[in-house]
XYZ file of C-alpha atoms in Angstrom:
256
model
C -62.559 84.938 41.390
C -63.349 83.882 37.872
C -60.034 85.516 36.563
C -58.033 83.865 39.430
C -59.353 80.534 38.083
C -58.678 81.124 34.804
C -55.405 81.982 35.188
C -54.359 79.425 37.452
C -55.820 76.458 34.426
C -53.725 78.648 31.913
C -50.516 77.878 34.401
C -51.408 74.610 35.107
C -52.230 73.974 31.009
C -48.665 75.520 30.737
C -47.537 73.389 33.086
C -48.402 70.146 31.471
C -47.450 70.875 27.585
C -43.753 71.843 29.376
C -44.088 68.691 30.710
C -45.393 67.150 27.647
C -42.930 68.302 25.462
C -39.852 66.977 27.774
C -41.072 63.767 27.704
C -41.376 63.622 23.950
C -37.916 64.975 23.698
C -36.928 62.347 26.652
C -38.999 59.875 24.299
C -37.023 60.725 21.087
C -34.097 60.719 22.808
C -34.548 57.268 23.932
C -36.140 55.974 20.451
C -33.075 57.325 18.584
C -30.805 55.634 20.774
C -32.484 52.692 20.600
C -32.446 52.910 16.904
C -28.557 53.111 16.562
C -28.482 50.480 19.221
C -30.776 47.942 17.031
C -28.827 49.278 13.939
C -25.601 48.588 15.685
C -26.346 45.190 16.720
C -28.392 44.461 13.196
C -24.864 45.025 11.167
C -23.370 43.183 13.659
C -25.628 40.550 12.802
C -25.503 40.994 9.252
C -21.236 40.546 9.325
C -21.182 37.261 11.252
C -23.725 36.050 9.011
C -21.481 36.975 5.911
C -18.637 35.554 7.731
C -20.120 32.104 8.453
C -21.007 31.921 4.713
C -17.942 32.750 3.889
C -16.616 29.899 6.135
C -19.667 27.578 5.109
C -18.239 28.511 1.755
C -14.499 27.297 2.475
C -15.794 23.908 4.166
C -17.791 23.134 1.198
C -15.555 23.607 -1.339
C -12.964 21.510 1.025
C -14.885 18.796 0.701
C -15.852 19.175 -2.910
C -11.785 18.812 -2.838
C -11.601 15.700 -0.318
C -14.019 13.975 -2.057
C -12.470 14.957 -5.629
C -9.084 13.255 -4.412
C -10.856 10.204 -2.144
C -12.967 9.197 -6.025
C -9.444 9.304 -7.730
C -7.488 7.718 -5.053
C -10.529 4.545 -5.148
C -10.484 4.525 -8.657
C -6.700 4.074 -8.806
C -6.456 1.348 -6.388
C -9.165 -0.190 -8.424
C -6.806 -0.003 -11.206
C -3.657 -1.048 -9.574
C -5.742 -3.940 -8.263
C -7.019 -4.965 -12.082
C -3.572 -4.608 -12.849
C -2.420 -7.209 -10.467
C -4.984 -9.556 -11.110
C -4.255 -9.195 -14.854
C -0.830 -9.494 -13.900
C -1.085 -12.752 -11.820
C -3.017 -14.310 -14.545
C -0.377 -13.970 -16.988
C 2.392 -14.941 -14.596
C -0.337 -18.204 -14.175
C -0.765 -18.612 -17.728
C 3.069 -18.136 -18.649
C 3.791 -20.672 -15.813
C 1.312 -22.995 -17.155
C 3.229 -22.569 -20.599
C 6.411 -23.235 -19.648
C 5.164 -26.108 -17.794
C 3.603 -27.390 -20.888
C 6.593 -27.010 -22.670
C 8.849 -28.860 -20.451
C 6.778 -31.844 -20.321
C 6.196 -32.102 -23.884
C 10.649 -31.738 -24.066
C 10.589 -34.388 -21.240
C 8.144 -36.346 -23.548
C 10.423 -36.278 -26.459
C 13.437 -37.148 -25.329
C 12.080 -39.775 -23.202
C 13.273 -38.245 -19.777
C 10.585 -39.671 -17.813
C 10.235 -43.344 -17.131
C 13.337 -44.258 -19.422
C 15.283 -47.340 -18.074
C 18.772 -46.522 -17.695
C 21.191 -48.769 -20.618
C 22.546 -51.776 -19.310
C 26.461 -50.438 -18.971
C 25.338 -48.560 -16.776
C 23.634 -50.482 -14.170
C 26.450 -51.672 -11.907
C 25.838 -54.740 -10.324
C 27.063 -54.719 -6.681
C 30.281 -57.140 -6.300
C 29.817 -59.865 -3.806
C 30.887 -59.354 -0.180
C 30.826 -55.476 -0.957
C 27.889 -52.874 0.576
C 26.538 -50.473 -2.102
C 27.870 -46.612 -1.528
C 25.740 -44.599 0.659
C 23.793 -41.892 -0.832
C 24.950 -38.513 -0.673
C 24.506 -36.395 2.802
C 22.568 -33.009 2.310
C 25.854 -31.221 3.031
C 27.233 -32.742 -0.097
C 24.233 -32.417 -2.097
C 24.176 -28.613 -1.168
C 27.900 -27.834 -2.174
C 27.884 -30.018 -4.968
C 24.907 -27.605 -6.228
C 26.626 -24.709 -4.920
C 29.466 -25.516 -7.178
C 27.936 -26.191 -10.251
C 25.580 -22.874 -9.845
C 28.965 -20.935 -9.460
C 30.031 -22.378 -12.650
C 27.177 -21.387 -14.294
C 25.955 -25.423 -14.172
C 21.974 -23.905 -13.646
C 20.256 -27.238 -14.897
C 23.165 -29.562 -12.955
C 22.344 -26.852 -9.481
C 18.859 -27.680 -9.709
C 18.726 -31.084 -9.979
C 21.042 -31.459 -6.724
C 19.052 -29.186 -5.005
C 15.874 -30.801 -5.864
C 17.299 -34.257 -4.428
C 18.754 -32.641 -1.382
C 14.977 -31.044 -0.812
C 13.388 -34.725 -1.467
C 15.641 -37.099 0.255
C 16.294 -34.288 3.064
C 13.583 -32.347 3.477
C 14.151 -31.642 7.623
C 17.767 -31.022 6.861
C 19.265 -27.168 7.836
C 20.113 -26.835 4.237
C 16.326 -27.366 2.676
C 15.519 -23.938 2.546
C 18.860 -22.352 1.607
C 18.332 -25.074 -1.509
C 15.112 -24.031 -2.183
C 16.287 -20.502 -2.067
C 19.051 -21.251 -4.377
C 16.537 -22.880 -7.269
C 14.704 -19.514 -7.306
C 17.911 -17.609 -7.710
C 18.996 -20.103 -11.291
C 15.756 -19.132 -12.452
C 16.459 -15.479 -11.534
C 20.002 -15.763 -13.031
C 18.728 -16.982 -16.479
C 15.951 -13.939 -16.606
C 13.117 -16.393 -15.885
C 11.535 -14.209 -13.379
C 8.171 -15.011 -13.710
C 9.601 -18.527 -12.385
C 11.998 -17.482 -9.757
C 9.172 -14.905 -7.835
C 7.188 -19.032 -7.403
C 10.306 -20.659 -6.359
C 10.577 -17.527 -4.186
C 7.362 -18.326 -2.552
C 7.839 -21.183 -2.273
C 10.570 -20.550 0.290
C 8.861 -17.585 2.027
C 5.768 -19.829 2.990
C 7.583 -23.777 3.255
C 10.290 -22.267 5.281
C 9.105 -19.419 7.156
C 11.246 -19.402 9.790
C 14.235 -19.942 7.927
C 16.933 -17.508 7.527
C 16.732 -16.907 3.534
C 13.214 -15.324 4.250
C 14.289 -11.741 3.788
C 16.551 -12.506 1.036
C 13.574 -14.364 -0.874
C 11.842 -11.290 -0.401
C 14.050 -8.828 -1.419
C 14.939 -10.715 -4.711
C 10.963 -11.561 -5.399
C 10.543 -8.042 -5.033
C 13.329 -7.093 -7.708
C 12.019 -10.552 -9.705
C 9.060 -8.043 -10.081
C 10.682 -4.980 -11.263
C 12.298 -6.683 -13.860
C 8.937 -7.126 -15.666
C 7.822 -3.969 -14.946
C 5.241 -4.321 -11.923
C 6.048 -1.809 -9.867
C 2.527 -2.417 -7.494
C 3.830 -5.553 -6.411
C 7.127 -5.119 -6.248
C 6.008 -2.156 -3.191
C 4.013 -3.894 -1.853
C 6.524 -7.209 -1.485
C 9.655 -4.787 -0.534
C 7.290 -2.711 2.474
C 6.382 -5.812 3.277
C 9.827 -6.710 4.027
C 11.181 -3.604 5.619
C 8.115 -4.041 8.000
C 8.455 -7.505 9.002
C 12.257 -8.174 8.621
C 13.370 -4.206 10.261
C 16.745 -5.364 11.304
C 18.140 -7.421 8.471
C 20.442 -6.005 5.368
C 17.947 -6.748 2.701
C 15.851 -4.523 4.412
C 17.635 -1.601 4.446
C 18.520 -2.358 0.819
C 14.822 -2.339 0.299
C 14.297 0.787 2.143
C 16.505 2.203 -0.053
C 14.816 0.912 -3.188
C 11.648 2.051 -2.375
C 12.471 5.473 -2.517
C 13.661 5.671 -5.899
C 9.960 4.924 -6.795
């Protein structure tokens, strides 16, 4: 009976290292799979990781570039804008100069405030009327005519009169317009872009608008400011699409 016993624990010891070792092998099985699994997944892991710092990489040195072109791009309008501010003061001063200097020629030849010689006041002949003064229509040929024949002075002063004794006439702002173009036709540009102005704000709704601002715009380019000159010209396309200056200035613009 003893024996018996014994040899049925050696069966069942059998037994259970059999089933011992199967589940280690079932156990290493599982662990190694598991393994390549984890180390699948882990290098996975590992290349999205170099990818995003690769990306992270790309965006950073994007906006090192962004930022690189957004400094410069401030720094030049700051210049442009010094620029024109420099600019406008000289215009102001050389204004102010040329002002100066026709008062003190007005001062010395006695323009202002001289009576006129006896020849030649007339005195009116009984049972006559005096002549009536000019109509704007006649002031405004009369300067057209002498700014034809190259009369800039004579052109001015008729257009100034027609302007002060007519000022609601149809004709003020194409005289206005026509002062800024003597001073543009003797080189005085600095004086023709005012007299330009001066037309593009007293007469805004007047038909010489776009041509003010086309010639303004070239008044500029003639002394070299380029900033202003854009900005006057796009200004003019923009507002004024469907007249001929602006297509001239359209034109202009992009030989810049």
């Amino acid at each position: 009976m003893l024996e018996q016993r014994l040899e049925s624990l050696e069966a069942q010891n059998y037994d259970l290292r059999q089933r011992l070792k199967e589940s280690m092998n079932d156990l290493s099985k599982t662990r190694g799979s598991t393994e390549k699994n984890l180390r699948s997944k882990y290098a996975g892991v590992n290349v999205s990781i170099d990818n995003l710092r690769k990306e992270l990489q790309l965006v950073n040195g994007r906006i090192e570039e962004i930022d690189y072109l957004l400094n410069r791009k401030l720094a030049q309008y700051d210049e442009d804008g010094h620029k024109r501010q420099e600019r406008l003061e000289e215009l102001s001063l050389s204004v102010a100069r040329s002002e100066k200097q026709i008062s003190q020629l007005e001062q010395y030849l006695n323009i202002e405030g001289k009576p006129a010689p006896p020849s030649a006041i007339v005195a009116p002949v009984p049972g006559t009327t005096s002549p009536e003064a000019p109509t704007a229509k006649q002031l405004y040929n009369d300067g057209r005519q002498a700014f034809d024949n190259g009369k800039m002075d004579k052109s001015r002063q008729l257009f100034l009169s027609l302007i002060k004794d007519h000022p609601k006439s149809d004709y003020a702002d194409n005289a206005q317009f026509w002062i800024a173009e003597s001073y543009y036709r003797e080189k005085w540009y600095e004086r023709a872009i005012l007299e330009y102005q001066t037309v593009i704000e007293k007469y805004p709704k007047g038909n010489k608008v776009p041509a003010a601002k086309h010639k303004q715009g070239m008044a500029f380019l003639q002394i070299g400011d380029k900033a202003n000159a854009r900005i006057i010209l796009n200004d003019l396309v923009k507002k004024h699409p469907n007249s001929s200056e602006a297509k001239i200035a359209a034109q202009k613009l992009k030989e810049f």
